[in-house]
Short mmCIF file of C-alpha atoms and ligand atoms in Angstrom, two decimals:
data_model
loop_
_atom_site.label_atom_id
_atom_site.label_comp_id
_atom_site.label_asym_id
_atom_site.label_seq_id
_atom_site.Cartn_x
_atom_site.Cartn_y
_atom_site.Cartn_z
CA UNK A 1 -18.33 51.16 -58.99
CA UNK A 2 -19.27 51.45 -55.47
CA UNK A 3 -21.35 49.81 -52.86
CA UNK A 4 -24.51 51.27 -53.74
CA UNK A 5 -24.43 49.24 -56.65
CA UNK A 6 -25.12 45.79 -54.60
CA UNK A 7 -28.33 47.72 -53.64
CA UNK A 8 -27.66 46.22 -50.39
CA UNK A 9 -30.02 46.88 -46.99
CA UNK A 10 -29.56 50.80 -45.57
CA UNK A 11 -28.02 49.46 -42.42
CA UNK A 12 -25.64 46.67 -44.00
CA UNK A 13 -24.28 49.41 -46.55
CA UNK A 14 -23.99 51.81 -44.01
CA UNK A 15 -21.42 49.37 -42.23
CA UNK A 16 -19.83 48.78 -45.35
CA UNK A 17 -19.65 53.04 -44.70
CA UNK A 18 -18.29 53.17 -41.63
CA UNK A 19 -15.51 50.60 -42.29
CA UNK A 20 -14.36 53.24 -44.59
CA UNK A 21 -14.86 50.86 -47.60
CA UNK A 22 -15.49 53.00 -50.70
CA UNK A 23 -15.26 51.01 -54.08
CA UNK A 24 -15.40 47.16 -53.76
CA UNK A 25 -12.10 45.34 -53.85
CA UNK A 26 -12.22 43.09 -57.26
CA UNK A 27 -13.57 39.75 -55.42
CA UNK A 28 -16.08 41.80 -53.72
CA UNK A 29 -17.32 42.93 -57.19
CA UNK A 30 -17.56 39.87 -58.66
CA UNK A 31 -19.36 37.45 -55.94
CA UNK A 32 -21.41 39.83 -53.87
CA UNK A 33 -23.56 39.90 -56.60
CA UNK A 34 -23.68 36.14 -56.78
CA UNK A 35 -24.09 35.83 -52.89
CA UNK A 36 -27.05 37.95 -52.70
CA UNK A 37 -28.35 36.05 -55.63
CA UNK A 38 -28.31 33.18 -53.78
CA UNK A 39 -25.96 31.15 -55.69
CA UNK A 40 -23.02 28.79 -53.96
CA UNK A 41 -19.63 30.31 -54.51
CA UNK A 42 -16.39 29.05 -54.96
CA UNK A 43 -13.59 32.10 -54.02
CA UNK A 44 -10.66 31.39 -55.53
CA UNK A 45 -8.81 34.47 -53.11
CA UNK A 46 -5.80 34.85 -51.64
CA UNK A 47 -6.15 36.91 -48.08
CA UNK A 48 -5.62 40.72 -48.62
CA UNK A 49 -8.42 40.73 -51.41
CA UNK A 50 -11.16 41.88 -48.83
CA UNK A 51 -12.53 38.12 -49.27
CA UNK A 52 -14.19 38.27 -45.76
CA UNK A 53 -15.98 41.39 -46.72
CA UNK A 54 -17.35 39.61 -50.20
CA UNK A 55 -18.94 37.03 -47.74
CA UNK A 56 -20.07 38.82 -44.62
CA UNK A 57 -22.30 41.68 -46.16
CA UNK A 58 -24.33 39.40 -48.28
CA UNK A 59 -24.72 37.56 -45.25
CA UNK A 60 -25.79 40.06 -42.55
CA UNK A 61 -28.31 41.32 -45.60
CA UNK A 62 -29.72 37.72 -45.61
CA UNK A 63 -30.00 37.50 -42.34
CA UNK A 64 -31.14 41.39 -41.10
CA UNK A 65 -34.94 40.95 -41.95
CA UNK A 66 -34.58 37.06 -40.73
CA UNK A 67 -35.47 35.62 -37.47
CA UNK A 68 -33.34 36.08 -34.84
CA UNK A 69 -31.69 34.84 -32.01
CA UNK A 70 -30.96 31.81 -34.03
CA UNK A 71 -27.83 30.54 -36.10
CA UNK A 72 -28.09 31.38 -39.80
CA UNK A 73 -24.69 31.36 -40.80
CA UNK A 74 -21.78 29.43 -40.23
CA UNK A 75 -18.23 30.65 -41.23
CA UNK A 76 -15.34 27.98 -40.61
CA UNK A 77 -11.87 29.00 -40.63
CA UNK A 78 -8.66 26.92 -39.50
CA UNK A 79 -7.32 29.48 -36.92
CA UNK A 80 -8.37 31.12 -34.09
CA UNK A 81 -6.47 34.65 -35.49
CA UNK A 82 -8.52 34.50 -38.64
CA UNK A 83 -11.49 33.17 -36.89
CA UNK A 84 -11.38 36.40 -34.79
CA UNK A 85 -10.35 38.79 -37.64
CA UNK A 86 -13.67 37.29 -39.19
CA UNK A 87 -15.60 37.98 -36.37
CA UNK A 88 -13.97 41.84 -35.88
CA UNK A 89 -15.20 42.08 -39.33
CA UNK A 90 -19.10 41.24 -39.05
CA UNK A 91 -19.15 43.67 -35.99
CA UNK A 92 -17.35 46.20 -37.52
CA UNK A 93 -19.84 45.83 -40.69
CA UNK A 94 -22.99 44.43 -38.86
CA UNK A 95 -22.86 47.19 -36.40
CA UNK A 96 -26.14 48.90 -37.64
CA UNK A 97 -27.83 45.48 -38.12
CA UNK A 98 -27.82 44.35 -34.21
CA UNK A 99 -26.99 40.59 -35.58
CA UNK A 100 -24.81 38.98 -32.66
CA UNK A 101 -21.89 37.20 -34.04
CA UNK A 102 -20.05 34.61 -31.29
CA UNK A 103 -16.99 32.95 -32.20
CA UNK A 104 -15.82 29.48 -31.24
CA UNK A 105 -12.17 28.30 -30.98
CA UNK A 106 -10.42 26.08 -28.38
CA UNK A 107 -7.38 26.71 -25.79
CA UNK A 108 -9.80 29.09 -23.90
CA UNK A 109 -12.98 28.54 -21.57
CA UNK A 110 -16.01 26.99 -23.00
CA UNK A 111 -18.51 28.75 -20.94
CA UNK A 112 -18.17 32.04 -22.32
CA UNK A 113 -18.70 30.62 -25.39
CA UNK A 114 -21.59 28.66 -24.38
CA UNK A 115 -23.40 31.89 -23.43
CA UNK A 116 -22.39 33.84 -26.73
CA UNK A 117 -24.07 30.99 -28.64
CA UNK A 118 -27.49 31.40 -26.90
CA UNK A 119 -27.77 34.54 -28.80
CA UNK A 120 -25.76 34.71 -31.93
CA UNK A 121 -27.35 34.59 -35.42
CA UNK A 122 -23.74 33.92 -36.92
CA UNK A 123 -20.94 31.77 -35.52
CA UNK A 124 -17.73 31.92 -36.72
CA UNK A 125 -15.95 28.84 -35.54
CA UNK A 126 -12.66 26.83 -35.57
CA UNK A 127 -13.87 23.23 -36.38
CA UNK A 128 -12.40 21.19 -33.17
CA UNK A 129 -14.25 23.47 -30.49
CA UNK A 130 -17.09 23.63 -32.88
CA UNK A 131 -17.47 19.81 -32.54
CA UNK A 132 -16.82 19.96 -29.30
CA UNK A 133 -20.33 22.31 -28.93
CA UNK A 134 -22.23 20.35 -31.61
CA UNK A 135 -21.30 17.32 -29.47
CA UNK A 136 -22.32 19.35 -25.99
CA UNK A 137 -25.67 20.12 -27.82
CA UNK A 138 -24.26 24.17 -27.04
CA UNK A 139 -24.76 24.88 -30.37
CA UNK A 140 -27.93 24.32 -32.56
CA UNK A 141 -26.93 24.52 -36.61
CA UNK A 142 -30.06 23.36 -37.62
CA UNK A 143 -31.44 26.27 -38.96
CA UNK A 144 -28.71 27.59 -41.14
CA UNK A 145 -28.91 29.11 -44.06
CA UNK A 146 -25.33 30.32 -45.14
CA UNK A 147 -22.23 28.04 -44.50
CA UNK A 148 -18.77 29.26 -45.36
CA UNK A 149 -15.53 27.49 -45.38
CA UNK A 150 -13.08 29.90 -45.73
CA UNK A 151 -8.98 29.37 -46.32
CA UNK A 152 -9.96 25.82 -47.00
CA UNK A 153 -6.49 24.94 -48.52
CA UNK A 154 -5.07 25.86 -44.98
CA UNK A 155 -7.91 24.12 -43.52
CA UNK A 156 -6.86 21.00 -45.55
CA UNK A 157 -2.94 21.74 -44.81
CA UNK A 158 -3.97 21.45 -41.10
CA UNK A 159 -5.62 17.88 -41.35
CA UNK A 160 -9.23 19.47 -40.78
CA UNK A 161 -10.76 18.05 -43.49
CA UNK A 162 -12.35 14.97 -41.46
CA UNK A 163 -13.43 17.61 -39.20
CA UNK A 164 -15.13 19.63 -41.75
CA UNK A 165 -16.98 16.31 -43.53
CA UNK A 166 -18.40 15.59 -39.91
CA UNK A 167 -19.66 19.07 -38.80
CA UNK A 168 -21.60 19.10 -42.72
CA UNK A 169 -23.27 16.24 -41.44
CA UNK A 170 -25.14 18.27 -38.71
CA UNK A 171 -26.02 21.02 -40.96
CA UNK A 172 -29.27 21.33 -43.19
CA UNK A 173 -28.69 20.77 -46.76
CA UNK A 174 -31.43 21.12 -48.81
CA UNK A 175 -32.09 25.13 -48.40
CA UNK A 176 -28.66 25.96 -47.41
CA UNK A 177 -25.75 28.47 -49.67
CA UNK A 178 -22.50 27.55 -49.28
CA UNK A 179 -18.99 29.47 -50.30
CA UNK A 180 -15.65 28.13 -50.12
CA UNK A 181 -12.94 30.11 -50.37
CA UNK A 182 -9.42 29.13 -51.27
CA UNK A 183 -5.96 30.97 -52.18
CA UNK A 184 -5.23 27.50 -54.21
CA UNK A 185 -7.07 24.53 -55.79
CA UNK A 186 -5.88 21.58 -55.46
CA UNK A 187 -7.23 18.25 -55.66
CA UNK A 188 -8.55 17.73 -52.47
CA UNK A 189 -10.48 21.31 -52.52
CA UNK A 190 -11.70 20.49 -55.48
CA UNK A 191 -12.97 17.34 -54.62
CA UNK A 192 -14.62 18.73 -51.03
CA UNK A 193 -16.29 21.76 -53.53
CA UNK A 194 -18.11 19.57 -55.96
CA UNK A 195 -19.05 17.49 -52.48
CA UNK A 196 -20.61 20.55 -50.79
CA UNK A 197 -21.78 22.97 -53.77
CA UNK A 198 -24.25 23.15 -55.68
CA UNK A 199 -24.53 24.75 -59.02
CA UNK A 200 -21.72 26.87 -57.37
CA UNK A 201 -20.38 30.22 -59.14
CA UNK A 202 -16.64 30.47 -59.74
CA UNK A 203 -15.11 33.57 -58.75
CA UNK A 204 -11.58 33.58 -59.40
CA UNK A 205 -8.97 36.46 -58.35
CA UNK A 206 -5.84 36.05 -59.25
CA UNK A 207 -5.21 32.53 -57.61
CA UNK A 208 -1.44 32.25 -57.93
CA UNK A 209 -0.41 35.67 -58.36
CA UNK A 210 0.29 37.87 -55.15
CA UNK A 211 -1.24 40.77 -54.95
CA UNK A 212 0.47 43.70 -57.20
CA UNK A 213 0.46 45.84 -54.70
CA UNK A 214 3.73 43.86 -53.37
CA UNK A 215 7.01 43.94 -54.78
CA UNK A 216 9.36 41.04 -53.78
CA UNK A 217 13.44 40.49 -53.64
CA UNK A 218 15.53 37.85 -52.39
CA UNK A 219 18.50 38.32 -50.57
CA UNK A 220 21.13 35.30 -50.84
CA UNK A 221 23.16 34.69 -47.27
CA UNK A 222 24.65 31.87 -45.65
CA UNK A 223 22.38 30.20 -43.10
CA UNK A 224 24.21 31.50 -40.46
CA UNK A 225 24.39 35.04 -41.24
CA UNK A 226 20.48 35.22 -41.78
CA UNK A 227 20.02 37.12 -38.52
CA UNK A 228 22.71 39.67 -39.02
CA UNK A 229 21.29 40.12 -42.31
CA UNK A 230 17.72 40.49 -41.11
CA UNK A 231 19.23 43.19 -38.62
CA UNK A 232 21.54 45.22 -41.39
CA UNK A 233 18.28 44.79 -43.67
CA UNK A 234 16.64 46.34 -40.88
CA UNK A 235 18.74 49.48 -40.16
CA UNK A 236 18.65 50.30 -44.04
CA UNK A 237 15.18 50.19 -44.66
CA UNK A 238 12.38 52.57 -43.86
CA UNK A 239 9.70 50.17 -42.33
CA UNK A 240 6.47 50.78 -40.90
CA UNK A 241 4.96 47.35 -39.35
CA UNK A 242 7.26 44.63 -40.40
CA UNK A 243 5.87 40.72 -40.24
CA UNK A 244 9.04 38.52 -40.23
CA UNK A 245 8.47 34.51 -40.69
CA UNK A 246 10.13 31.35 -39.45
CA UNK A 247 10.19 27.71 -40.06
CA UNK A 248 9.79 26.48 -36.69
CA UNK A 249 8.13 27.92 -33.54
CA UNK A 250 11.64 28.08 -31.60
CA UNK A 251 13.16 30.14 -33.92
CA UNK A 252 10.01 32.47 -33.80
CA UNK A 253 10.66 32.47 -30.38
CA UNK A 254 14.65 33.04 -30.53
CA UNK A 255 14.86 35.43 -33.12
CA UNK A 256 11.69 38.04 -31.32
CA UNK A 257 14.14 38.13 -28.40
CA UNK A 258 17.88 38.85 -31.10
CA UNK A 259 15.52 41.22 -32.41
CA UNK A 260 14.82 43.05 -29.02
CA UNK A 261 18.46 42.93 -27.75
CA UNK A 262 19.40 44.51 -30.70
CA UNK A 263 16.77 47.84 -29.92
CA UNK A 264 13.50 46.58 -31.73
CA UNK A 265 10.32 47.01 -30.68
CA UNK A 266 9.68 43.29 -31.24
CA UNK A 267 7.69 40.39 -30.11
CA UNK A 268 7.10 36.75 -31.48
CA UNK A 269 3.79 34.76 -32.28
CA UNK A 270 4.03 30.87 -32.29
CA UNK A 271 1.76 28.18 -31.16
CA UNK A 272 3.54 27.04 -27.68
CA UNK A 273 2.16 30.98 -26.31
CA UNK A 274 -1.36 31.28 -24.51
CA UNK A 275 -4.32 32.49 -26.29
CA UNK A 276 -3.74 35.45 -23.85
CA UNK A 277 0.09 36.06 -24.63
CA UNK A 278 -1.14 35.19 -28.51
CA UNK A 279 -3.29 37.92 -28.33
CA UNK A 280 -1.44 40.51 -26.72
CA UNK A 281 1.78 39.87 -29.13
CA UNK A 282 -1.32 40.51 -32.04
CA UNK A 283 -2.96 43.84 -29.98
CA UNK A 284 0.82 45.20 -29.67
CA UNK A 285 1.85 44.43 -32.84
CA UNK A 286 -1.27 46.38 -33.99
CA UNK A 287 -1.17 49.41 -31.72
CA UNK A 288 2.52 49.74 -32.85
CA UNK A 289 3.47 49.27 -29.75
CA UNK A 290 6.10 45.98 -31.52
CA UNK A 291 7.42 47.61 -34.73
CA UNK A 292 8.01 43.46 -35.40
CA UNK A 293 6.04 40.45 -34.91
CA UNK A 294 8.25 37.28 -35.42
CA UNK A 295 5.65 34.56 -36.19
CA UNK A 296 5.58 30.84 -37.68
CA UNK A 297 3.28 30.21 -40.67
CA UNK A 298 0.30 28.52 -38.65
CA UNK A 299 0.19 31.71 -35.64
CA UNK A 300 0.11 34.32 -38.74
CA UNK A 301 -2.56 32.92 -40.28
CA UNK A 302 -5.43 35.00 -40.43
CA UNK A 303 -3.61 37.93 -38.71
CA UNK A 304 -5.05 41.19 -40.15
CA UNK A 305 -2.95 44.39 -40.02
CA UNK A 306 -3.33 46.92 -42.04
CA UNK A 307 0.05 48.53 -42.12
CA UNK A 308 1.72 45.72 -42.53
CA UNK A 309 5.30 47.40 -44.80
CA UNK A 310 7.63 44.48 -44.71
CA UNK A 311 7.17 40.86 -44.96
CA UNK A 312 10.28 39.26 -44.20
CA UNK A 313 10.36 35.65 -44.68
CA UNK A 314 13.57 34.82 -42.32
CA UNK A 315 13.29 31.32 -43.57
CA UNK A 316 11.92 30.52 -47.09
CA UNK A 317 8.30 28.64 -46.78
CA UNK A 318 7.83 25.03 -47.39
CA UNK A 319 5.35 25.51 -50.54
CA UNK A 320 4.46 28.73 -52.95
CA UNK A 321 0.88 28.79 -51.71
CA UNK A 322 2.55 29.48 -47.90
CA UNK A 323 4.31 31.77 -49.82
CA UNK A 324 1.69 33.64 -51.37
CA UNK A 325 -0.21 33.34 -48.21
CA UNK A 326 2.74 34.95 -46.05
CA UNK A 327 3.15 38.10 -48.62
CA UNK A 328 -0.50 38.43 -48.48
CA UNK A 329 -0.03 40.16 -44.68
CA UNK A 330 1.65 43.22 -46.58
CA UNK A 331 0.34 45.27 -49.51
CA UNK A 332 -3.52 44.70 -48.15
CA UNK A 333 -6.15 46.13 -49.84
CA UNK A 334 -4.47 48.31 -52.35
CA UNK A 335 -1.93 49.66 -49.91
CA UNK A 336 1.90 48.90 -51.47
CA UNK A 337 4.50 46.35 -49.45
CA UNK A 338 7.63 45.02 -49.92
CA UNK A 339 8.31 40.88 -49.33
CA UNK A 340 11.64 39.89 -48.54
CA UNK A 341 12.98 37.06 -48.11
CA UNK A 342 16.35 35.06 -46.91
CA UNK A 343 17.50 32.59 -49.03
CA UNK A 344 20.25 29.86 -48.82
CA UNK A 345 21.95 27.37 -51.40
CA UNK A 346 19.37 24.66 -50.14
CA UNK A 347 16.57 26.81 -51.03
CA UNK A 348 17.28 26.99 -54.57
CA UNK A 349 14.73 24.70 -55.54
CA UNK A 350 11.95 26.08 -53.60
CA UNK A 351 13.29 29.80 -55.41
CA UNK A 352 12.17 27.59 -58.45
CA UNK A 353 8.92 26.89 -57.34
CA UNK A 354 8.01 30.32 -56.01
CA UNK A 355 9.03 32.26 -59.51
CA UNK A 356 7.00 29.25 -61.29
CA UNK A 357 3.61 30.20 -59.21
CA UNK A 358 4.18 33.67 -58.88
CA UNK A 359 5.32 33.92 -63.24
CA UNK A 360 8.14 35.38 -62.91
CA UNK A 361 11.53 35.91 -61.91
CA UNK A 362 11.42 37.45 -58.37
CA UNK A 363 14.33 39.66 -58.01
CA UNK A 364 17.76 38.95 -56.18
CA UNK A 365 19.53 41.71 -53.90
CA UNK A 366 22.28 41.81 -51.75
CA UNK A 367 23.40 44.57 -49.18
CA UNK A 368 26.69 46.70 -50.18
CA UNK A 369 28.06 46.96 -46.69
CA UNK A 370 27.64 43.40 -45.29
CA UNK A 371 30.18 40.63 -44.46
CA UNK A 372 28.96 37.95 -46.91
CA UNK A 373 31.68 36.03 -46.40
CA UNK A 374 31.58 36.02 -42.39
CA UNK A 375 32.41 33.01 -41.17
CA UNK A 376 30.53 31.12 -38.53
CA UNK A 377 31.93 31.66 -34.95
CA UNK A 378 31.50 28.30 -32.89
CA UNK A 379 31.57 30.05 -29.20
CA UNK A 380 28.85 32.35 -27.94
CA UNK A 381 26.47 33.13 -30.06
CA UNK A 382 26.42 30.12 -32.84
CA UNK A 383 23.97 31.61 -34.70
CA UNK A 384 25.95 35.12 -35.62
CA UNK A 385 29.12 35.70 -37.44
CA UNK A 386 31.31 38.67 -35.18
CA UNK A 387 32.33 40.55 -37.95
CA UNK A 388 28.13 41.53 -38.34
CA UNK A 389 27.12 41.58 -34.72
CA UNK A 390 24.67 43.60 -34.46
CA UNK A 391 25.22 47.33 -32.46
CA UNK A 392 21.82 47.78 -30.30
CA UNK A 393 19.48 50.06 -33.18
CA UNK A 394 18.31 53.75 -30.75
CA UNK A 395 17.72 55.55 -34.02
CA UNK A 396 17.29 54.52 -37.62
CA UNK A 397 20.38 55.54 -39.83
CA UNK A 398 19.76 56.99 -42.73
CA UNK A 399 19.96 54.98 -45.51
CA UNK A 400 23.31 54.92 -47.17
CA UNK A 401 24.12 54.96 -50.90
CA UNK A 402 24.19 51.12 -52.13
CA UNK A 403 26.58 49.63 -55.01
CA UNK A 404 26.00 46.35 -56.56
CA UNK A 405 28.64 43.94 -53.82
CA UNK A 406 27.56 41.00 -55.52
CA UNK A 407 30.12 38.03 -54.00
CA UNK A 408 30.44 34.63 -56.41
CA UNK A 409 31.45 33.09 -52.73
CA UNK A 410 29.15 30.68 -50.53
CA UNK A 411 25.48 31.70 -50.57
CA UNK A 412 25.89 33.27 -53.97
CA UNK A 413 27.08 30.73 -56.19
CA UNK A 414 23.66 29.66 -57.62
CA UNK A 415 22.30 32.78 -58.31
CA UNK A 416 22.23 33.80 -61.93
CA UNK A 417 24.51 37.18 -61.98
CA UNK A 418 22.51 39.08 -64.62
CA UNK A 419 19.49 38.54 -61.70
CA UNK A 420 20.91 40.16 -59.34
CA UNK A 421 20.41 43.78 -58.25
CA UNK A 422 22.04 45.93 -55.73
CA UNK A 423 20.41 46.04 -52.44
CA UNK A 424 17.02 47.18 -51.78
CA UNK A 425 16.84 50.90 -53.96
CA UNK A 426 13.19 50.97 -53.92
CA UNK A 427 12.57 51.29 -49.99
CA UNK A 428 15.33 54.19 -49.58
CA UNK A 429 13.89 56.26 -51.86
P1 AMP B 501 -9.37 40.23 -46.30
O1 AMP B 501 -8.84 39.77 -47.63
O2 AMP B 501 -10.81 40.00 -46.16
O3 AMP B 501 -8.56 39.71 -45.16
O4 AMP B 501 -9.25 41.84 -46.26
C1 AMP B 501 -8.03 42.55 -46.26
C2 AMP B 501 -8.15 43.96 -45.75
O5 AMP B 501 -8.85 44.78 -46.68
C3 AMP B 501 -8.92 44.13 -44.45
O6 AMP B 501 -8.16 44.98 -43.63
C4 AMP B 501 -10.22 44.80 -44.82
O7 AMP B 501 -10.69 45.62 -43.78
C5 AMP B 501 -9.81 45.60 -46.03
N1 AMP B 501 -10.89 45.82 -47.01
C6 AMP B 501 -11.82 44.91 -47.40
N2 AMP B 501 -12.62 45.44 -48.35
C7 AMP B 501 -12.21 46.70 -48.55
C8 AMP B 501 -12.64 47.76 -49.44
N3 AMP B 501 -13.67 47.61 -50.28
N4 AMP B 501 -11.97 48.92 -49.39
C9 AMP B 501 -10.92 49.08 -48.55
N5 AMP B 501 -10.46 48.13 -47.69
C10 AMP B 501 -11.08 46.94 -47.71
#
């Protein structure tokens, strides 16, 4: 199959052309057809699926032979990274159309945005600011004829759902198509989806299972010996782009700067930075110029690059959805990836919960030539054991041959032995 199939408008397929798309990902086969039917959608999608591209050609081939100058479509994500990635996308794919897409988000000037709203036929908008503009009159929604609400789950996770019920409220309902797109369904999305759609089409890839382009492993260690880990993981492995996660924004924060003492090209992305310093950690981290991008759940959302090798998941998420949403940063659009992540004795239960959404038993591995047993040093540096300080990294060692070191001491005393696999064969090939 490829995109000629969608008999889609010259202009929008030739976008589709210049992104370098050549067969439709397996969500894009099944609801662009539905789209440019006309039909509501629900996407059950996790990111990496080329979900954005399912919605945003049917829409700029709605739109192309409409009137313009006025807002057709309305796409509502929870974060300004995806909100941007979203609009990167129409431009990228509109390009040949001349539709104007403006995107709305807050933490930055209004008047700009003001401005880019007086001539876009498609805003893509985070729902506070977009409020905020409804509210200022800045925006006018009432001739819309696509709404999307995409990465609801998130958008519920983030206490926007109030938001979302109000802004539907100043939108035309009678002629209007609406998708929502979700990695998950729960309750609450379910309840919003037979609120808002009508009629709608299911269109279901893969909802729990990560993408198979990504294998995972867990590696076992004592809380305090995750960052030595993370840097001995580092020096063994051949990485291209690596995304590494944290639980809080201060750890983001902290372990961006370990990471750079210890030679790494490496930055961190959290939600206490500027939109400007936000930004630049996210243009660096694509340009290569930062090999690593430390980041919190809520900053990576939505964050779109392409050679994404490693996901490292420094601390274990809170649910298997932020799990499957984490590992869908690597292994994008048929591209392979590992996901890695640190695990301690009190994550046992969320190990549970992760093999139960993903189906099976993700794989355990532990590093040959690493002090498991280190014990935690309580001057200097609290957070490091001395016997695995880190030496500063100028060249990547070649990776050396691994046997299976598994320890029945401290962080390994839950694991199951039969699970559990010497350290990490398939990225030293
Ligand atoms: P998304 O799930 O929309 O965030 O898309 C994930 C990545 O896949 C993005 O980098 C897209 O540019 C890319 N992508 C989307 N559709 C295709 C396609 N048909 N072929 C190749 N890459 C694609």
């Amino acid at each position: 199959m490829n995109f000629k199939t969608f008999s889609l408008h010259p202009a929008v397929a030739e976008g589709a052309t210049e992104a370098g798309y050549i067969t439709p990902t397996p969500i894009q086969e099944k609801a662009i057809p539905e789209v440019l039917k006309g039909h509501d959608v629900m996407g059950l999608a996790q990111t990496g699926t080329g979900k954005t591209a399912a919605f945003v050609l049917p829409i700029l081939n709605r739109l192309i032979n409409g009137p313009r100058n006025q807002v057709g479509a309305l796409i509502i994500a929870p974060t300004r990274e995806l909100a941007e990635q979203i609009h990167g996308e129409i431009k990228t794919l509109g390009r040949q159309t001349r539709l104007r897409s403006a995107v709305v988000y807050g933490g930055v000037g209004i008047n700009p945005q003001i401005q880019d709203l007086k001539r876009a036929d498609i805003v893509v908008a985070c729902p506070g600011r977009l409020l905020d503009h409804i509210g200022r009159r800045t925006v006018d929604l009432s001739r819309l004829d696509v709404l999307v609400i995409d990465e609801a789950d998130q958008m519920f996770d983030m206490g926007f759902f109030p938001d979302i019920r109000r802004i539907l409220s100043h939108v035309p309902s009678k002629k209007r198509q609406t998708l929502l797109f979700s990695a998950t369904m729960p309750k609450e999305i379910r309840r919003l989806a037979n609120d808002v759609l009508r009629n709608p089409i299911t269109v279901q890839i893969g909802i729990t299972a990560p993408a198979d382009t990504v294998s995972h492993a867990l590696f076992p260690v004592a809380q305090h010996l995750k960052t030595a880990l993370l840097i001995k993981l580092l020096g063994n492995t051949q990485t291209g782009s690596v995304l590494v996660f944290t639980r809080t924004k201060h750890r983001a924060k902290s372990l961006g700067e370990k990471l750079s003492k210890a030679g790494y090209r490496s930055t961190s992305l959290q939600g206490n930075l500027s939109q400007g310093r936000r930004q630049a950690a996210l243009n660096g981290f694509r340009s290569g110029e930062y090999q690593i991008l430390v980041a919190t759940d809520i900053a990576a959302r939505g964050i779109d690059v392409s050679n994404v090798s490693h996901v490292i998941n420094y601390d274990i998420p809170s649910t298997p959805e932020a799990y499957i949403h984490r590992i869908g940063r690597t292994g994008r659009a048929e591209r392979s990836g590992d996901a890695f992540t640190l695990v301690t004795k009190e994550d046992t239960q969320m190990v549970r919960a992760i093999n139960g959404a993903i189906g099976s038993c993700v794989e355990q591995r532990t590093l040959s030539d690493f002090n498991y047993d280190a014990p935690l040093v309580s001057h200097g540096n609290k957070n490091q054991a001395s016997a695995n300080r880190p030496r500063p990294v100028v060249q990547r060692r070649a990776p050396k041959p691994r046997t299976n070191n598994q320890s029945s001491k401290g962080a390994f005393a839950f694991l199951s032995p039969k699970n559990t696999k010497p350290s990490d064969r398939r990225s030293n090939p």
